[in-house]
């Protein structure tokens, strides 16, 4: 199962993409596509991944428990069903024999991530429960624990225990350093005494903690011999697995109703001098001797925190994978609806499908392009990220290079996670609106996707806070460009090497397009992005230096140079990474018609993204005169127009089976109105309410 | 109760604004405000309106039924509670003796609208039920019915019947002309036979129809003597008020789960040759004689439809009022949270409230400014709208002027409704994100507000479709500017008179600001907006003429000139109206400190709105060189910085009582963490789930 290219070529033949059912309204457009949508489906998902996902979907589709739960079910019932699904999932065999099937860490992790993607598309609450409860816990035990913690690893995969990850405190979200939960070492009993100093330090929002988990991975300040050694991770028993009753010394409960993700029991916990064994400290990076001496191979406690948190950033990678899938699913629904739904008539009196309208194309097609862009990026980046984790574990290339690589990967995660989650958020809203009133039906699926996705913009790092990590890193890179690393391949910072010549770039840059072909051109796009990065970097640095001179306060100076500067810089850097990856992936397509489609999507995504920054181009003087912006706009509209014939087939190539699309508006069979009617006339819909007598009209009295 | 200025001055003394509870974190900022927030509260809401609203809130707050229902209650339970509230509302006496209290139509309507605003802020489902079930129905009966329909008017106010408004058909949303429900006249029985030709023509999404209403206002094609006379309105009995069982000959039911507004029973209905009396046709604009002759005072059936629909546009005015209140409430929550929530430390190690961060100010404060802008606009516009309705009913100024006035008011509604609902949508999302993870709690209130508001962008006219009405009207105005009307005052089209000199404006326009004061300047702002409108109008016209020459197809030409042209034009026109109104309202403030705040908010809203169009200014050549855009950005940040000291008091002046704010994050007493903890540790939160045994861990077996 190692992802070598030979394996991939062979496995193409192992994946069967099923035919789609006939449907006049959709087939009319499907027939217009010049490319083979099945080949594209395999190209988009990659054959091995697609095989893994299809296997998950087939297994879940065959079990009624994984069918959508009753639409009107209470949040408690949704928690119950998700809990049931968790138990049942273990018996599907999907996760059996992981350790013997996969010899390499990276291939095992990729497999787990792939299963997570497929599961999240069926029920995101279930995938979160599995990740927090099992796989992320197992991963952290391996990464930050030692031999003595392996029994936890075995127990969690054996479904003997279920975990959660307790980081956030009530009064502290993003500022992890200020956490106040304490684990103080007591040498007399060789135990840590965990305490919540006050209610503001209660851990909260912890998924799985509210009702179900048996163990928590807890972040707390390690104190020994009256010295605070900073944040460390502890495995803390919470509930008796036999009774699911909490142990004495803790107050634990469910935080209550949320905006979405109702199937997850997010919890709070307070520790009242609660004792755990010394051995429950995850001690790969630092340990306490039985006597209470602190030992570490790191010189800087800050770095220990970094290492611990770094290990969790696979959560952000998963968020990006899931966001790209949610985005894809939303565009599948909206484009299939747009091809079937007619509104107003043309000059001949024939009703026009929404997809024919320029405005409708412009609202939806950039998100179809974005779905491809994000999917390609996160596929490539996941491999780079896993390489990075592997290398940082083995550490053969010299510590400095590894550090550079880790911080570079981290910087990219910190800007692409916001970009992904915001694009997906916007797409969900636009798709919901593009489906008109029917998009407001729960059975359309879009509102639930939106409510569930919404958490992603602020969890695993608030987007706006994460972006500051990236801009800080970019400023550091530009201020003192590091020498090339020994192993060029490992270094994601190669993406910013052009900044070494920033001033020259800014002084000499010209773009002077005069025809559509001049803007639908990778050189134009790369030139614009590199100029934009250089310009925003210089703006940010100049403004920050001014503030620093005035205030002599680097924290204030940083805060005062976010808007129209550092904040934009980080977002643009994310776009640049995604756009660059998209173009390279286009070049890997060997089929001419397929490649033509992909390039159309690439130009659309790139120009649509660049267009958001037109004012900066004029401000900085790269664009002069009205023509450049007008050309970009004409190009975007022309790309939309060209895409119309391919759009339905292009979303077919993104679409999971109808069971997973799970929307009355977006099924592959195009039975739009049949499904709408079925959804609206469910059993009971015409019944008088049980409480009808409370509807006292005076005629009644 | 007539709103003359003398009355207003006197009534200031009749409104008591209660003191706010003390709170260190909020008081720190409240003290920094130079203006009197209580005076501003009265200025913002207007004294009479505030008095009406306070009365509604006091009455509802005193009755536990109007407290928020259990957060986890099912959608059926939410429908039951809302239905109960509807019944209880009738007994509050708020709507008693309307006809004797208000002698003028406009003052009665204003009162009803004001009560609707107050009710919608407590439970938007309740206000929709009242509007669709009672007030809108009553209004339509008066407007489009005659003597013979007055018994419906009396019965609905007496709570003997409850109505709904059946317009939308399953396969036809925006294109009302294509509706296919038929009412065919049968002279033998002097009845209309109502029929749904096929399931695609089923009426759907009809609020109150799903479970409760007894009568429907139905839009159907009137056919008599084999001639289709176009859409007409009929009063159709649906259910027996004594049993709430539907009458034979119809299939009626609830359409099922939605994305929000769970308290409303949206329904579908199909008619199977269902008979109603001839008299149930609302016959003010057209009637059928007993023999089946069609009689009308209008020459054009299209115009009849227009008149009928026009009467319903008070629904759009209400949507704007409600959106401005929702926006205000969202900013109240987010700003109060931002003043209390700290995150990261400053150079001295002191934790910094979110409101101190530039980025946070920039994310929130423009929406505070927008809340003022939208509130001022809709207050002024409601009066103009009601004048227009009154004049169009009495029609003393000559038919041509009335027609011009009605179409002008309609054009403004059609662009401001989208602007209001989209700004509110964006604000809700930004406020939710600005409250971080806690914003995802249901008890924060923002997610439910977002889900309920979401319907507004596509109902009562899909936003994107409505905008086309405005741009078409603007193009017509510019092509053939109508002569000034006899009564200048009545004519909203006076707002577009500058377009008569569009070419001169475009040729001679220059802006050349060199300091912040040059952009924080009403002349600069008006110049920019008028230029923008002229430029977009010329762009739209030029592109449309080109398309028309090429295609000879006006429908296609219109469709092909929406993006970057007509669509933007209509939005900019809405902004221009709102901005103009905001400035004139600032000038009405007689207190210097208050006026300084209002002007700060005005400039922030205006520049923030203009900034979205910077690329157009460069494209069209009004802006040259980078300085103008940079100055606008510096001004926006400086206005945010100045606003910081006033922001908490500024939202106090927008805030309804805590009972109505109904958010653990946004109460006036600032007990943020106390309320969060109370919300998270509700009774039952620490209980083991009832279904805990289903959570089988293997340790259990």
PDB file of N, CA and C in Angstrom, chain A residues 80 84 159 170 172 175 178 199 205 211 242-243 254 257 259 341 344 347 351 363 422 425 429 432-433 438 440 442 450 454 458 464 553 677 680 685 687-688 694 698-699, chain B residues 80 84 159 170 172 175 178 199 205 211 242-243 254 257 259 341 344 347 351 363 422 425 429 432-433 438 440 442 450 454 458 464 553 560 677 680 685 687-688 694 698-699:
ATOM      1  N   UNK A  80     -26.715  10.143  20.596  1.00  0.00           N
ATOM      2  CA  UNK A  80     -26.870   8.705  20.796  1.00  0.00           C
ATOM      3  C   UNK A  80     -26.560   7.958  19.501  1.00  0.00           C
ATOM      4  N   UNK A  84     -23.572   5.300  18.739  1.00  0.00           N
ATOM      5  CA  UNK A  84     -23.838   3.985  18.160  1.00  0.00           C
ATOM      6  C   UNK A  84     -23.002   3.740  16.918  1.00  0.00           C
ATOM      7  N   UNK A 159     -10.731  -0.395  21.363  1.00  0.00           N
ATOM      8  CA  UNK A 159     -12.031   0.116  21.830  1.00  0.00           C
ATOM      9  C   UNK A 159     -12.276  -0.201  23.300  1.00  0.00           C
ATOM     10  N   UNK A 170     -11.808  28.003  29.671  1.00  0.00           N
ATOM     11  CA  UNK A 170     -12.953  28.900  29.510  1.00  0.00           C
ATOM     12  C   UNK A 170     -12.542  30.328  29.168  1.00  0.00           C
ATOM     13  N   UNK A 172      -9.433  31.268  28.275  1.00  0.00           N
ATOM     14  CA  UNK A 172      -8.296  31.339  27.356  1.00  0.00           C
ATOM     15  C   UNK A 172      -8.510  30.433  26.176  1.00  0.00           C
ATOM     16  N   UNK A 175      -4.633  31.847  23.343  1.00  0.00           N
ATOM     17  CA  UNK A 175      -3.361  32.091  24.022  1.00  0.00           C
ATOM     18  C   UNK A 175      -3.019  30.908  24.930  1.00  0.00           C
ATOM     19  N   UNK A 178      -1.090  30.918  28.331  1.00  0.00           N
ATOM     20  CA  UNK A 178      -1.673  31.430  29.565  1.00  0.00           C
ATOM     21  C   UNK A 178      -2.611  30.430  30.229  1.00  0.00           C
ATOM     22  N   UNK A 199     -12.818  28.793  38.128  1.00  0.00           N
ATOM     23  CA  UNK A 199     -13.706  28.317  37.076  1.00  0.00           C
ATOM     24  C   UNK A 199     -13.290  28.833  35.689  1.00  0.00           C
ATOM     25  N   UNK A 205     -15.160  22.961  25.857  1.00  0.00           N
ATOM     26  CA  UNK A 205     -15.266  22.681  24.421  1.00  0.00           C
ATOM     27  C   UNK A 205     -14.613  21.361  24.026  1.00  0.00           C
ATOM     28  N   UNK A 211     -19.950  13.479  27.657  1.00  0.00           N
ATOM     29  CA  UNK A 211     -20.731  12.328  28.116  1.00  0.00           C
ATOM     30  C   UNK A 211     -19.968  11.013  28.047  1.00  0.00           C
ATOM     31  N   UNK A 242     -16.411   0.821  32.661  1.00  0.00           N
ATOM     32  CA  UNK A 242     -17.503  -0.144  32.886  1.00  0.00           C
ATOM     33  C   UNK A 242     -18.836   0.547  33.189  1.00  0.00           C
ATOM     34  N   UNK A 243     -18.779   1.713  33.751  1.00  0.00           N
ATOM     35  CA  UNK A 243     -20.021   2.376  34.183  1.00  0.00           C
ATOM     36  C   UNK A 243     -20.227   3.738  33.528  1.00  0.00           C
ATOM     37  N   UNK A 254     -21.463  18.124  30.031  1.00  0.00           N
ATOM     38  CA  UNK A 254     -21.649  18.534  28.642  1.00  0.00           C
ATOM     39  C   UNK A 254     -21.911  20.043  28.599  1.00  0.00           C
ATOM     40  N   UNK A 257     -26.047  23.019  24.227  1.00  0.00           N
ATOM     41  CA  UNK A 257     -26.357  23.150  22.809  1.00  0.00           C
ATOM     42  C   UNK A 257     -25.372  24.041  22.062  1.00  0.00           C
ATOM     43  N   UNK A 259     -24.080  25.470  17.846  1.00  0.00           N
ATOM     44  CA  UNK A 259     -24.615  25.892  16.549  1.00  0.00           C
ATOM     45  C   UNK A 259     -24.682  24.732  15.562  1.00  0.00           C
ATOM     46  N   UNK A 341     -33.021  23.345 -12.538  1.00  0.00           N
ATOM     47  CA  UNK A 341     -34.001  24.354 -12.170  1.00  0.00           C
ATOM     48  C   UNK A 341     -34.082  25.412 -13.260  1.00  0.00           C
ATOM     49  N   UNK A 344     -37.561  31.889 -15.391  1.00  0.00           N
ATOM     50  CA  UNK A 344     -37.815  32.871 -16.463  1.00  0.00           C
ATOM     51  C   UNK A 344     -37.576  32.230 -17.841  1.00  0.00           C
ATOM     52  N   UNK A 347     -36.195  34.416 -25.202  1.00  0.00           N
ATOM     53  CA  UNK A 347     -36.987  35.145 -26.206  1.00  0.00           C
ATOM     54  C   UNK A 347     -38.016  34.249 -26.892  1.00  0.00           C
ATOM     55  N   UNK A 351     -38.280  28.065 -20.967  1.00  0.00           N
ATOM     56  CA  UNK A 351     -37.718  28.346 -19.646  1.00  0.00           C
ATOM     57  C   UNK A 351     -36.224  28.016 -19.622  1.00  0.00           C
ATOM     58  N   UNK A 363     -21.442  33.205  -9.848  1.00  0.00           N
ATOM     59  CA  UNK A 363     -21.598  32.920  -8.419  1.00  0.00           C
ATOM     60  C   UNK A 363     -21.061  31.535  -8.081  1.00  0.00           C
ATOM     61  N   UNK A 422     -12.377  29.464   5.091  1.00  0.00           N
ATOM     62  CA  UNK A 422     -13.175  30.628   4.680  1.00  0.00           C
ATOM     63  C   UNK A 422     -13.754  30.447   3.285  1.00  0.00           C
ATOM     64  N   UNK A 425     -16.629  28.172   3.765  1.00  0.00           N
ATOM     65  CA  UNK A 425     -17.730  28.908   4.400  1.00  0.00           C
ATOM     66  C   UNK A 425     -18.477  29.756   3.370  1.00  0.00           C
ATOM     67  N   UNK A 429     -22.491  29.260   1.724  1.00  0.00           N
ATOM     68  CA  UNK A 429     -23.510  30.305   1.726  1.00  0.00           C
ATOM     69  C   UNK A 429     -23.970  30.616   0.303  1.00  0.00           C
ATOM     70  N   UNK A 432     -26.043  27.729  -1.011  1.00  0.00           N
ATOM     71  CA  UNK A 432     -27.377  27.757  -0.383  1.00  0.00           C
ATOM     72  C   UNK A 432     -28.245  28.832  -1.060  1.00  0.00           C
ATOM     73  N   UNK A 433     -27.695  30.021  -1.278  1.00  0.00           N
ATOM     74  CA  UNK A 433     -28.495  31.089  -1.882  1.00  0.00           C
ATOM     75  C   UNK A 433     -28.795  30.787  -3.348  1.00  0.00           C
ATOM     76  N   UNK A 438     -35.487  26.671  -1.911  1.00  0.00           N
ATOM     77  CA  UNK A 438     -35.320  25.242  -1.636  1.00  0.00           C
ATOM     78  C   UNK A 438     -33.982  24.954  -0.947  1.00  0.00           C
ATOM     79  N   UNK A 440     -32.990  26.403   1.529  1.00  0.00           N
ATOM     80  CA  UNK A 440     -33.249  26.603   2.963  1.00  0.00           C
ATOM     81  C   UNK A 440     -33.883  25.347   3.593  1.00  0.00           C
ATOM     82  N   UNK A 442     -33.949  21.711   5.051  1.00  0.00           N
ATOM     83  CA  UNK A 442     -32.909  20.905   5.685  1.00  0.00           C
ATOM     84  C   UNK A 442     -32.493  19.752   4.777  1.00  0.00           C
ATOM     85  N   UNK A 450     -23.251  23.809   6.541  1.00  0.00           N
ATOM     86  CA  UNK A 450     -22.778  25.126   6.972  1.00  0.00           C
ATOM     87  C   UNK A 450     -22.643  25.176   8.496  1.00  0.00           C
ATOM     88  N   UNK A 454     -19.011  25.477  10.316  1.00  0.00           N
ATOM     89  CA  UNK A 454     -18.771  26.764  10.966  1.00  0.00           C
ATOM     90  C   UNK A 454     -17.745  26.685  12.097  1.00  0.00           C
ATOM     91  N   UNK A 458     -12.907  28.715  13.757  1.00  0.00           N
ATOM     92  CA  UNK A 458     -12.327  29.172  15.027  1.00  0.00           C
ATOM     93  C   UNK A 458     -11.680  28.061  15.840  1.00  0.00           C
ATOM     94  N   UNK A 464      -7.889  34.067  12.401  1.00  0.00           N
ATOM     95  CA  UNK A 464      -7.191  35.356  12.407  1.00  0.00           C
ATOM     96  C   UNK A 464      -5.914  35.314  13.224  1.00  0.00           C
ATOM     97  N   UNK A 553       7.389  49.426  21.037  1.00  0.00           N
ATOM     98  CA  UNK A 553       6.580  48.353  21.620  1.00  0.00           C
ATOM     99  C   UNK A 553       6.260  47.360  20.501  1.00  0.00           C
ATOM    100  N   UNK A 677     -40.567  16.539  -3.555  1.00  0.00           N
ATOM    101  CA  UNK A 677     -41.923  16.197  -3.130  1.00  0.00           C
ATOM    102  C   UNK A 677     -41.883  15.111  -2.067  1.00  0.00           C
ATOM    103  N   UNK A 680     -40.964  16.720   1.098  1.00  0.00           N
ATOM    104  CA  UNK A 680     -41.983  17.600   1.682  1.00  0.00           C
ATOM    105  C   UNK A 680     -43.200  16.827   2.166  1.00  0.00           C
ATOM    106  N   UNK A 685     -46.737  14.395   7.436  1.00  0.00           N
ATOM    107  CA  UNK A 685     -46.716  15.816   7.062  1.00  0.00           C
ATOM    108  C   UNK A 685     -48.122  16.408   6.987  1.00  0.00           C
ATOM    109  N   UNK A 687     -50.674  15.344   8.810  1.00  0.00           N
ATOM    110  CA  UNK A 687     -51.420  15.122  10.061  1.00  0.00           C
ATOM    111  C   UNK A 687     -51.661  16.436  10.791  1.00  0.00           C
ATOM    112  N   UNK A 688     -52.761  16.451  11.498  1.00  0.00           N
ATOM    113  CA  UNK A 688     -53.022  17.567  12.399  1.00  0.00           C
ATOM    114  C   UNK A 688     -52.039  17.453  13.557  1.00  0.00           C
ATOM    115  N   UNK A 694     -54.467  23.386  21.346  1.00  0.00           N
ATOM    116  CA  UNK A 694     -53.881  24.591  21.942  1.00  0.00           C
ATOM    117  C   UNK A 694     -53.995  25.786  21.003  1.00  0.00           C
ATOM    118  N   UNK A 698     -60.999  31.805  18.331  1.00  0.00           N
ATOM    119  CA  UNK A 698     -62.188  32.210  19.075  1.00  0.00           C
ATOM    120  C   UNK A 698     -63.448  31.553  18.530  1.00  0.00           C
ATOM    121  N   UNK A 699     -63.395  31.179  17.256  1.00  0.00           N
ATOM    122  CA  UNK A 699     -64.525  30.480  16.665  1.00  0.00           C
ATOM    123  C   UNK A 699     -64.821  29.198  17.421  1.00  0.00           C
TER     124      UNK A 699
ATOM    125  N   UNK B  80     -45.116  24.322  18.532  1.00  0.00           N
ATOM    126  CA  UNK B  80     -46.176  24.357  19.540  1.00  0.00           C
ATOM    127  C   UNK B  80     -46.049  25.619  20.394  1.00  0.00           C
ATOM    128  N   UNK B  84     -48.620  28.751  20.771  1.00  0.00           N
ATOM    129  CA  UNK B  84     -49.097  29.215  22.060  1.00  0.00           C
ATOM    130  C   UNK B  84     -48.851  30.708  22.243  1.00  0.00           C
ATOM    131  N   UNK B 159     -59.242  37.051  15.929  1.00  0.00           N
ATOM    132  CA  UNK B 159     -58.651  35.731  16.147  1.00  0.00           C
ATOM    133  C   UNK B 159     -59.652  34.609  15.905  1.00  0.00           C
ATOM    134  N   UNK B 170     -43.882  25.075  -6.405  1.00  0.00           N
ATOM    135  CA  UNK B 170     -42.710  24.211  -6.271  1.00  0.00           C
ATOM    136  C   UNK B 170     -41.675  24.454  -7.364  1.00  0.00           C
ATOM    137  N   UNK B 172     -41.695  27.053  -9.476  1.00  0.00           N
ATOM    138  CA  UNK B 172     -41.554  28.467  -9.830  1.00  0.00           C
ATOM    139  C   UNK B 172     -41.403  29.312  -8.588  1.00  0.00           C
ATOM    140  N   UNK B 175     -40.206  33.693 -10.699  1.00  0.00           N
ATOM    141  CA  UNK B 175     -40.944  34.068 -11.907  1.00  0.00           C
ATOM    142  C   UNK B 175     -42.442  33.910 -11.674  1.00  0.00           C
ATOM    143  N   UNK B 178     -45.217  32.955 -14.236  1.00  0.00           N
ATOM    144  CA  UNK B 178     -45.368  31.592 -14.749  1.00  0.00           C
ATOM    145  C   UNK B 178     -46.118  30.679 -13.788  1.00  0.00           C
ATOM    146  N   UNK B 199     -47.982  18.395  -9.844  1.00  0.00           N
ATOM    147  CA  UNK B 199     -47.336  18.587  -8.562  1.00  0.00           C
ATOM    148  C   UNK B 199     -46.313  19.735  -8.600  1.00  0.00           C
ATOM    149  N   UNK B 205     -43.816  26.333   0.654  1.00  0.00           N
ATOM    150  CA  UNK B 205     -43.103  27.299   1.487  1.00  0.00           C
ATOM    151  C   UNK B 205     -44.047  28.284   2.168  1.00  0.00           C
ATOM    152  N   UNK B 211     -49.664  23.589   9.274  1.00  0.00           N
ATOM    153  CA  UNK B 211     -50.432  22.945  10.331  1.00  0.00           C
ATOM    154  C   UNK B 211     -51.614  23.773  10.810  1.00  0.00           C
ATOM    155  N   UNK B 242     -62.879  25.056  13.793  1.00  0.00           N
ATOM    156  CA  UNK B 242     -63.244  24.333  15.010  1.00  0.00           C
ATOM    157  C   UNK B 242     -62.418  23.067  15.213  1.00  0.00           C
ATOM    158  N   UNK B 243     -61.978  22.478  14.111  1.00  0.00           N
ATOM    159  CA  UNK B 243     -61.284  21.183  14.225  1.00  0.00           C
ATOM    160  C   UNK B 243     -59.859  21.226  13.687  1.00  0.00           C
ATOM    161  N   UNK B 254     -47.237  19.988   6.004  1.00  0.00           N
ATOM    162  CA  UNK B 254     -46.040  20.733   6.404  1.00  0.00           C
ATOM    163  C   UNK B 254     -44.862  20.273   5.544  1.00  0.00           C
ATOM    164  N   UNK B 257     -38.534  19.828   7.786  1.00  0.00           N
ATOM    165  CA  UNK B 257     -37.469  20.551   8.476  1.00  0.00           C
ATOM    166  C   UNK B 257     -36.797  21.579   7.581  1.00  0.00           C
ATOM    167  N   UNK B 259     -33.773  25.112   7.565  1.00  0.00           N
ATOM    168  CA  UNK B 259     -32.494  25.534   8.134  1.00  0.00           C
ATOM    169  C   UNK B 259     -32.689  26.401   9.380  1.00  0.00           C
ATOM    170  N   UNK B 341     -13.590  40.154  26.938  1.00  0.00           N
ATOM    171  CA  UNK B 341     -12.731  39.015  26.665  1.00  0.00           C
ATOM    172  C   UNK B 341     -11.300  39.506  26.434  1.00  0.00           C
ATOM    173  N   UNK B 344      -4.115  37.269  24.949  1.00  0.00           N
ATOM    174  CA  UNK B 344      -2.699  37.646  24.844  1.00  0.00           C
ATOM    175  C   UNK B 344      -2.414  38.880  25.718  1.00  0.00           C
ATOM    176  N   UNK B 347       2.975  44.498  26.425  1.00  0.00           N
ATOM    177  CA  UNK B 347       4.386  44.495  26.809  1.00  0.00           C
ATOM    178  C   UNK B 347       4.559  44.416  28.327  1.00  0.00           C
ATOM    179  N   UNK B 351      -3.187  41.353  30.289  1.00  0.00           N
ATOM    180  CA  UNK B 351      -4.005  40.801  29.216  1.00  0.00           C
ATOM    181  C   UNK B 351      -4.830  41.893  28.535  1.00  0.00           C
ATOM    182  N   UNK B 363     -12.835  44.485  12.121  1.00  0.00           N
ATOM    183  CA  UNK B 363     -13.816  43.443  11.808  1.00  0.00           C
ATOM    184  C   UNK B 363     -15.207  43.841  12.305  1.00  0.00           C
ATOM    185  N   UNK B 422     -27.941  41.275   3.105  1.00  0.00           N
ATOM    186  CA  UNK B 422     -26.573  40.769   2.952  1.00  0.00           C
ATOM    187  C   UNK B 422     -25.620  41.356   3.994  1.00  0.00           C
ATOM    188  N   UNK B 425     -26.379  39.468   7.093  1.00  0.00           N
ATOM    189  CA  UNK B 425     -25.810  38.119   6.972  1.00  0.00           C
ATOM    190  C   UNK B 425     -24.310  38.134   7.264  1.00  0.00           C
ATOM    191  N   UNK B 429     -22.108  36.561  10.670  1.00  0.00           N
ATOM    192  CA  UNK B 429     -20.980  35.634  10.569  1.00  0.00           C
ATOM    193  C   UNK B 429     -19.733  36.229  11.220  1.00  0.00           C
ATOM    194  N   UNK B 432     -20.140  36.259  14.991  1.00  0.00           N
ATOM    195  CA  UNK B 432     -19.972  34.885  15.494  1.00  0.00           C
ATOM    196  C   UNK B 432     -18.483  34.541  15.561  1.00  0.00           C
ATOM    197  N   UNK B 433     -17.738  34.830  14.508  1.00  0.00           N
ATOM    198  CA  UNK B 433     -16.312  34.483  14.498  1.00  0.00           C
ATOM    199  C   UNK B 433     -15.535  35.335  15.487  1.00  0.00           C
ATOM    200  N   UNK B 438     -16.650  30.473  21.700  1.00  0.00           N
ATOM    201  CA  UNK B 438     -17.887  30.682  22.468  1.00  0.00           C
ATOM    202  C   UNK B 438     -19.024  31.201  21.587  1.00  0.00           C
ATOM    203  N   UNK B 440     -19.864  29.914  18.987  1.00  0.00           N
ATOM    204  CA  UNK B 440     -20.486  28.711  18.408  1.00  0.00           C
ATOM    205  C   UNK B 440     -21.502  28.086  19.372  1.00  0.00           C
ATOM    206  N   UNK B 442     -24.885  27.737  21.327  1.00  0.00           N
ATOM    207  CA  UNK B 442     -26.236  28.178  20.991  1.00  0.00           C
ATOM    208  C   UNK B 442     -26.674  29.320  21.902  1.00  0.00           C
ATOM    209  N   UNK B 450     -28.472  33.770  12.901  1.00  0.00           N
ATOM    210  CA  UNK B 450     -28.004  33.556  11.531  1.00  0.00           C
ATOM    211  C   UNK B 450     -28.939  32.608  10.781  1.00  0.00           C
ATOM    212  N   UNK B 454     -31.260  33.828   7.646  1.00  0.00           N
ATOM    213  CA  UNK B 454     -30.835  33.293   6.348  1.00  0.00           C
ATOM    214  C   UNK B 454     -31.961  33.249   5.321  1.00  0.00           C
ATOM    215  N   UNK B 458     -33.429  35.093   0.354  1.00  0.00           N
ATOM    216  CA  UNK B 458     -34.109  34.537  -0.830  1.00  0.00           C
ATOM    217  C   UNK B 458     -35.623  34.658  -0.795  1.00  0.00           C
ATOM    218  N   UNK B 464     -30.850  38.502  -5.760  1.00  0.00           N
ATOM    219  CA  UNK B 464     -30.237  38.724  -7.067  1.00  0.00           C
ATOM    220  C   UNK B 464     -31.257  39.070  -8.144  1.00  0.00           C
ATOM    221  N   UNK B 553     -31.285  40.244 -29.001  1.00  0.00           N
ATOM    222  CA  UNK B 553     -32.064  39.478 -28.020  1.00  0.00           C
ATOM    223  C   UNK B 553     -31.972  40.204 -26.685  1.00  0.00           C
ATOM    224  N   UNK B 560     -26.429  39.068 -19.949  1.00  0.00           N
ATOM    225  CA  UNK B 560     -24.974  39.116 -20.157  1.00  0.00           C
ATOM    226  C   UNK B 560     -24.330  40.390 -19.608  1.00  0.00           C
ATOM    227  N   UNK B 677     -20.770  30.002  32.395  1.00  0.00           N
ATOM    228  CA  UNK B 677     -20.730  28.829  33.262  1.00  0.00           C
ATOM    229  C   UNK B 677     -22.145  28.344  33.550  1.00  0.00           C
ATOM    230  N   UNK B 680     -23.266  26.508  30.576  1.00  0.00           N
ATOM    231  CA  UNK B 680     -22.598  25.223  30.334  1.00  0.00           C
ATOM    232  C   UNK B 680     -22.951  24.175  31.393  1.00  0.00           C
ATOM    233  N   UNK B 685     -26.427  18.554  32.964  1.00  0.00           N
ATOM    234  CA  UNK B 685     -25.210  18.558  32.142  1.00  0.00           C
ATOM    235  C   UNK B 685     -24.195  17.514  32.611  1.00  0.00           C
ATOM    236  N   UNK B 687     -25.038  14.681  34.103  1.00  0.00           N
ATOM    237  CA  UNK B 687     -25.637  13.346  34.186  1.00  0.00           C
ATOM    238  C   UNK B 687     -25.062  12.407  33.128  1.00  0.00           C
ATOM    239  N   UNK B 688     -25.028  11.150  33.498  1.00  0.00           N
ATOM    240  CA  UNK B 688     -24.694  10.129  32.507  1.00  0.00           C
ATOM    241  C   UNK B 688     -25.851  10.053  31.525  1.00  0.00           C
ATOM    242  N   UNK B 694     -25.402   1.808  25.677  1.00  0.00           N
ATOM    243  CA  UNK B 694     -25.156   1.575  24.255  1.00  0.00           C
ATOM    244  C   UNK B 694     -23.717   1.904  23.884  1.00  0.00           C
ATOM    245  N   UNK B 698     -15.167  -2.295  25.058  1.00  0.00           N
ATOM    246  CA  UNK B 698     -14.864  -3.722  25.189  1.00  0.00           C
ATOM    247  C   UNK B 698     -14.502  -4.091  26.619  1.00  0.00           C
ATOM    248  N   UNK B 699     -14.021  -3.107  27.364  1.00  0.00           N
ATOM    249  CA  UNK B 699     -13.708  -3.364  28.763  1.00  0.00           C
ATOM    250  C   UNK B 699     -14.946  -3.828  29.508  1.00  0.00           C
TER     251      UNK B 699
END
